[in-house]
Coordinates of C-alpha atoms and ligand atoms in Angstrom, one line a residue:
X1 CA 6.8 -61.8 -22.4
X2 CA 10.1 -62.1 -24.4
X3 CA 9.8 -62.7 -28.3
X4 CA 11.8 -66.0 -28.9
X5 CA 12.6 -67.3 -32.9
X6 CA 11.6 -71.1 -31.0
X7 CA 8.3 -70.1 -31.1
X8 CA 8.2 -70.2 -34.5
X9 CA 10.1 -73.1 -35.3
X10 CA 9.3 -75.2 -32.6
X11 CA 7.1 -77.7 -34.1
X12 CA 10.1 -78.4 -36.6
X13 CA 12.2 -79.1 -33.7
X14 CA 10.3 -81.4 -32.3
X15 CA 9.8 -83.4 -35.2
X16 CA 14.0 -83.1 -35.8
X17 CA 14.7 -83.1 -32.2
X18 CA 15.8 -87.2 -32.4
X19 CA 18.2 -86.4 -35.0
X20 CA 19.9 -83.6 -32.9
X21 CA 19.2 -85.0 -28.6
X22 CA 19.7 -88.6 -29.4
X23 CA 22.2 -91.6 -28.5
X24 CA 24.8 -90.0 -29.7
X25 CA 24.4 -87.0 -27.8
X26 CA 22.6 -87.7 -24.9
X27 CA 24.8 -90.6 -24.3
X28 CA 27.9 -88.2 -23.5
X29 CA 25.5 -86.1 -21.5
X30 CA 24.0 -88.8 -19.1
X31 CA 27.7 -90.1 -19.0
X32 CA 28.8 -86.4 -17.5
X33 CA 26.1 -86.1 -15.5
X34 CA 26.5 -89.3 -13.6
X35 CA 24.1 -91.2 -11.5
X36 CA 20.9 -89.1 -10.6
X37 CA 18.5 -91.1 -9.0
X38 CA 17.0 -89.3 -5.9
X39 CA 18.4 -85.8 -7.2
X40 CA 16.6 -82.3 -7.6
X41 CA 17.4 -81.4 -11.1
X42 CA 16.9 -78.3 -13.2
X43 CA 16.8 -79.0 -17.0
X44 CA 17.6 -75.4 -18.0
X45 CA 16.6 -74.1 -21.6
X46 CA 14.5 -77.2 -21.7
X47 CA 13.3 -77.4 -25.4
X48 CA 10.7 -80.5 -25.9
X49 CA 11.9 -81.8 -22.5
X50 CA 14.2 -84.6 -24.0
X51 CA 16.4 -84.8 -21.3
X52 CA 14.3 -83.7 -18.6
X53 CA 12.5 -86.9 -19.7
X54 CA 15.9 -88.9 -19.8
X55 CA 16.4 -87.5 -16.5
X56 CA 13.6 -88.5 -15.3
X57 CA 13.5 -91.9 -16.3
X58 CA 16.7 -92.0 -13.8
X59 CA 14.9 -91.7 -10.9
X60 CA 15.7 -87.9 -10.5
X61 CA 13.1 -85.3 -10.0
X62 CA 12.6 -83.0 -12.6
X63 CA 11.9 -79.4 -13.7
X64 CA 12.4 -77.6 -17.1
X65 CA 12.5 -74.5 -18.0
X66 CA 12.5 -72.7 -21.3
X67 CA 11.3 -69.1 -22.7
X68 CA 9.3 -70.7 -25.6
X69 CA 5.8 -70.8 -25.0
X70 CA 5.1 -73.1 -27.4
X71 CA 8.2 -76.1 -26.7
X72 CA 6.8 -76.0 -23.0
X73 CA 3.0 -76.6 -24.6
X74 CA 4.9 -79.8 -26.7
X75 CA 7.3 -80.8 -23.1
X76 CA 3.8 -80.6 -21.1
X77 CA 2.3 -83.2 -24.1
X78 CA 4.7 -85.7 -23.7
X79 CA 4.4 -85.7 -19.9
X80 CA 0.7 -86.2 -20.5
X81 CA 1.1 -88.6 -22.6
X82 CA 4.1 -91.0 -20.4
X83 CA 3.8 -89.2 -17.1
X84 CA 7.3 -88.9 -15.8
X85 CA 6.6 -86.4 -13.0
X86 CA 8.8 -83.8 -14.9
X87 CA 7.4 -80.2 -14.4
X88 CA 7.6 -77.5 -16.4
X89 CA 8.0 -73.4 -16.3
X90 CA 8.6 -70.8 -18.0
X91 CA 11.3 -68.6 -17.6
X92 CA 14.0 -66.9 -18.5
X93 CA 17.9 -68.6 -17.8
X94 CA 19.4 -65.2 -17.5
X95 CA 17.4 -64.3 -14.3
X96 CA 14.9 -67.0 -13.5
X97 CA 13.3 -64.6 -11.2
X98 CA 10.4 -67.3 -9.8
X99 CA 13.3 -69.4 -9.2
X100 CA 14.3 -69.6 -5.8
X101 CA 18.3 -69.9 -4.2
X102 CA 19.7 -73.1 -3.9
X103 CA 16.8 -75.4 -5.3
X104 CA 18.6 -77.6 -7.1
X105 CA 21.2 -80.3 -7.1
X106 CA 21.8 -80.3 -10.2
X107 CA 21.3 -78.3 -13.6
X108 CA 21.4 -79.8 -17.2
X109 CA 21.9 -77.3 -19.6
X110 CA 22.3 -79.1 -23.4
X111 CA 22.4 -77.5 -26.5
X112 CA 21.3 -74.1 -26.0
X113 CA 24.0 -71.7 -24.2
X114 CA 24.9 -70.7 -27.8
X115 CA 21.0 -69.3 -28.1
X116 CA 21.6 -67.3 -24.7
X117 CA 23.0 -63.8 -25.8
X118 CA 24.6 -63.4 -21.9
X119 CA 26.7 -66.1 -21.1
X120 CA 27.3 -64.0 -17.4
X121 CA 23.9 -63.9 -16.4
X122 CA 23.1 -67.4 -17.4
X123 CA 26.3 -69.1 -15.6
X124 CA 25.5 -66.5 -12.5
X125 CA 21.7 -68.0 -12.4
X126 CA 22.9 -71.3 -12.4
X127 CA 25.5 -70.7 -9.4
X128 CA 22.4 -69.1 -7.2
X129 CA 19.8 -71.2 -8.2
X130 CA 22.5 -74.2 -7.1
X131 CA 23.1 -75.5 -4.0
X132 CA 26.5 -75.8 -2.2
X133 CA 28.4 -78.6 -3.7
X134 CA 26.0 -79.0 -6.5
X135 CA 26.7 -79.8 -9.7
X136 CA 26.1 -78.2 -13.6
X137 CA 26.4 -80.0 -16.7
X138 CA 26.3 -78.4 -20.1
X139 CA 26.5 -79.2 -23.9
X140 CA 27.6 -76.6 -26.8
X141 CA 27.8 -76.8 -30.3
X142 CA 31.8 -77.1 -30.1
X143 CA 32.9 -73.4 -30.6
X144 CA 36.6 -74.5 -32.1
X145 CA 35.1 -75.9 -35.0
X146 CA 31.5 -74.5 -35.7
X147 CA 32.5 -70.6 -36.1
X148 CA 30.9 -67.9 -38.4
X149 CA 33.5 -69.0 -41.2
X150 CA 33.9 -72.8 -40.9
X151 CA 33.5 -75.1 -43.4
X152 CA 33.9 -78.7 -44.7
X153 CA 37.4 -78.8 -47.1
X154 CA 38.7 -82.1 -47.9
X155 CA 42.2 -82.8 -47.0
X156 CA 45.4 -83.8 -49.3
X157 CA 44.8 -87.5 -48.2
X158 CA 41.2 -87.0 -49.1
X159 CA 40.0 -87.0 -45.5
X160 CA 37.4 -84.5 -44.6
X161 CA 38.6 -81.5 -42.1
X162 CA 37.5 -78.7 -40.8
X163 CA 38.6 -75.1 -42.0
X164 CA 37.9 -72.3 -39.2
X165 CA 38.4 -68.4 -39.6
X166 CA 37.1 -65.9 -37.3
X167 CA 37.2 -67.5 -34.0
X168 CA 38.6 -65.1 -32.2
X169 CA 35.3 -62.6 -33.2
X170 CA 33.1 -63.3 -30.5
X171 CA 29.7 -62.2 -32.3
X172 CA 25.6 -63.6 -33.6
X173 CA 25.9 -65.3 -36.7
X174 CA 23.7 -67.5 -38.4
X175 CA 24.7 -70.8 -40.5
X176 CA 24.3 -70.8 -44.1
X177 CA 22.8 -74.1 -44.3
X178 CA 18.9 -72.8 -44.0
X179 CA 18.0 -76.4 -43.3
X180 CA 19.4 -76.9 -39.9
X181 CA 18.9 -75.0 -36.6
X182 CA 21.9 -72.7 -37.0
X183 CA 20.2 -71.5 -40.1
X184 CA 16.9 -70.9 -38.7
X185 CA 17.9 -69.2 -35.2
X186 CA 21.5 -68.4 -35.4
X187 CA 23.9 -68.7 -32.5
X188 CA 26.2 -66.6 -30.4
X189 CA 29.8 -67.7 -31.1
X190 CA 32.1 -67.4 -28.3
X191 CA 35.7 -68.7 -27.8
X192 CA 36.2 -71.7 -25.7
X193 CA 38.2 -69.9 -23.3
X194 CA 35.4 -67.4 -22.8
X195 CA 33.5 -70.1 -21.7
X196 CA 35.4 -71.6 -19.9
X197 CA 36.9 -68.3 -17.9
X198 CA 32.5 -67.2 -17.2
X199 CA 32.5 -70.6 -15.4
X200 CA 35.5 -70.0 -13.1
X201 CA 34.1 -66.7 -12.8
X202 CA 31.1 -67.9 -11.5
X203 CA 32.5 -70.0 -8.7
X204 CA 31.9 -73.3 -10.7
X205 CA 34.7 -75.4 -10.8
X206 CA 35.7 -77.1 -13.7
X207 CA 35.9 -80.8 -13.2
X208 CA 35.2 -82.9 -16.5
X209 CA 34.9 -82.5 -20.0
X210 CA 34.0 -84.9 -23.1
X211 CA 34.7 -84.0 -27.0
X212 CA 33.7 -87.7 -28.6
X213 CA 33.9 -88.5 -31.9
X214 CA 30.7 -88.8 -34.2
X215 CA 30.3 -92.8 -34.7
X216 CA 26.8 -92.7 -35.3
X217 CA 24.7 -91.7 -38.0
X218 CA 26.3 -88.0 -37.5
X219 CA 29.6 -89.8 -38.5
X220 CA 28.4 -91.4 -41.3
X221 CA 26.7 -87.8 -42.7
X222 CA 29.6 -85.9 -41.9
X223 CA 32.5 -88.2 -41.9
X224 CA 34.8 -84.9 -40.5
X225 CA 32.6 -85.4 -37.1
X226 CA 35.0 -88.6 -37.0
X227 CA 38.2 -86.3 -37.2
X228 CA 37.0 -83.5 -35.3
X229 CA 34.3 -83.3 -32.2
X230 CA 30.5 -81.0 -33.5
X231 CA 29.8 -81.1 -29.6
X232 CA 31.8 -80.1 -26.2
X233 CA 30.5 -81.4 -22.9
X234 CA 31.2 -79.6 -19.7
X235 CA 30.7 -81.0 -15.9
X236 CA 31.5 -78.4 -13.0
X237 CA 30.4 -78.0 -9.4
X238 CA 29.3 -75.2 -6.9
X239 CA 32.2 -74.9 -4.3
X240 CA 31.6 -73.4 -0.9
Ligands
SAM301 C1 18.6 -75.9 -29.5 S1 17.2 -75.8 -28.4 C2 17.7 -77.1 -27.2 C3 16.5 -77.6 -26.5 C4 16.8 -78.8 -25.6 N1 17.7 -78.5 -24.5 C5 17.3 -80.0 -26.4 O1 18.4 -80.5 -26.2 O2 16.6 -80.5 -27.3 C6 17.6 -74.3 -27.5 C7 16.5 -74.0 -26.4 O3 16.9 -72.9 -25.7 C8 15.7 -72.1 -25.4 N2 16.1 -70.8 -25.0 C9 16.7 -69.8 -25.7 N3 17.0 -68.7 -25.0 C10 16.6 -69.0 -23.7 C11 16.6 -68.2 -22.5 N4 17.1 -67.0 -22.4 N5 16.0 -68.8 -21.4 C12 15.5 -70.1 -21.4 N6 15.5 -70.8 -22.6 C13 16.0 -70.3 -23.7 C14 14.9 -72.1 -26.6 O4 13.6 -71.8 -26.5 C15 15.1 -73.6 -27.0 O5 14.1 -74.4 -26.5

């Protein structure tokens, strides 16, 4: 079994997961992701099972997947407590070995390919585990502006913006701000276009994209998430 820092810090998550998977997130997500009712769907790095419940509640059918013991215990809890039908294993996204070819039609993966330390491997396993003309929708912490040396600067007209160095260093960091989940876990930071190119790669074909601004309570925190996007969303599909 694979050692994973969510373990540790999963009961935190839960209790901050609203503030991260909410509206304002999840919106963009279900938006990308389209009308699911009736649909075999993989939520893959599952967490709590927030969207694999949102998922659910959309008529699809549902399984998640995560490699923390302990988020699947606190996922299973919620289905016990609203039963849903969402299922839940667990299982690395990198090979997802029990996972057989062509299960799904579709596979959500929000908020957690910047934990994955092989983007490859993850975006390979998605292409298998999809069928032919199926479709996968992701969300990253948006790589342009969150690097290892961003940071908040206020501009000349006294706007906030965003200063970015290192980019083009593709490499594990870990935030400064001990408070959030970047802090606690770290990330892999990887260019856009590297994520973008391990898609096309894969065979999956590029076909939408959202970067929306932060008018929530995000906004209002960090009023530089109304200049510049904190999230990327990706929608691409499993040609023949
Ligand atoms: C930031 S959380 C996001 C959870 C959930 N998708 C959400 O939106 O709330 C990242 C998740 O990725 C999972 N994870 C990390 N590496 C993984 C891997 N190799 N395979 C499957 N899950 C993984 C973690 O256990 C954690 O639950």
């Amino acid at each position: 079994m694979q050692a994973t820092p969510y373990d540790d810090i999963a009961d935190w998550y839960d209790e901050i997961a609203p503030a991260i998977s909410n509206d304002a997130t999840l919106s963009p997500f279900l938006v990308i992701v389209g009308d699911v009712a009736g649909q075999r769907l993989c939520d893959l790095a599952c967490g709590q099972g927030i969207l694999a419940r949102a998922l659910a509640r959309r008529g699809a059918s549902v399984v998640g997947i995560d490699l923390s013991r302990r988020m699947l215990e606190i996922a299973r809890r919620y289905e016990r407590d609203e039963p849903l039908g969402v299922g839940y294993l667990y299982g690395d996204a990198q090979t997802l070995d029990a996972v057989r070819d062509e299960s799904f039609d579709g596979v959500a993966c929000h908020l957690a390919l910047m934990d994955i330390p092989d983007l490859d491997a993850v975006v390979q396993t998605v292409h298998r585990i999809l069928r032919t003309g199926g479709w996968f929708a992701f969300s990253i912490v948006h790589p342009c502006f969150q690097t290892p040396g961003s940071e908040w600067l206020v501009h000349s007209d006294g706007k906030a913006c965003r200063g970015v160095s290192g980019y083009f260093v593709e490499r594990f960091w870990r935030s400064e701000n001990l408070a959030g989940v970047r802090g606690k876990v770290g990330a892999h930071h990887r260019m856009l276009s590297t994520y973008l190119n391990a898609l096309v790669a894969a065979g999956l074909q590029i076909e939408r994209t959202i970067e929306p601004p932060e008018t929530g309570e995000r906004g209002r925190l960090h009023p530089g998430n109304r200049e510049v996007p904190w999230l990327f969303f990706g929608r691409c599909r499993k040609g023949d």
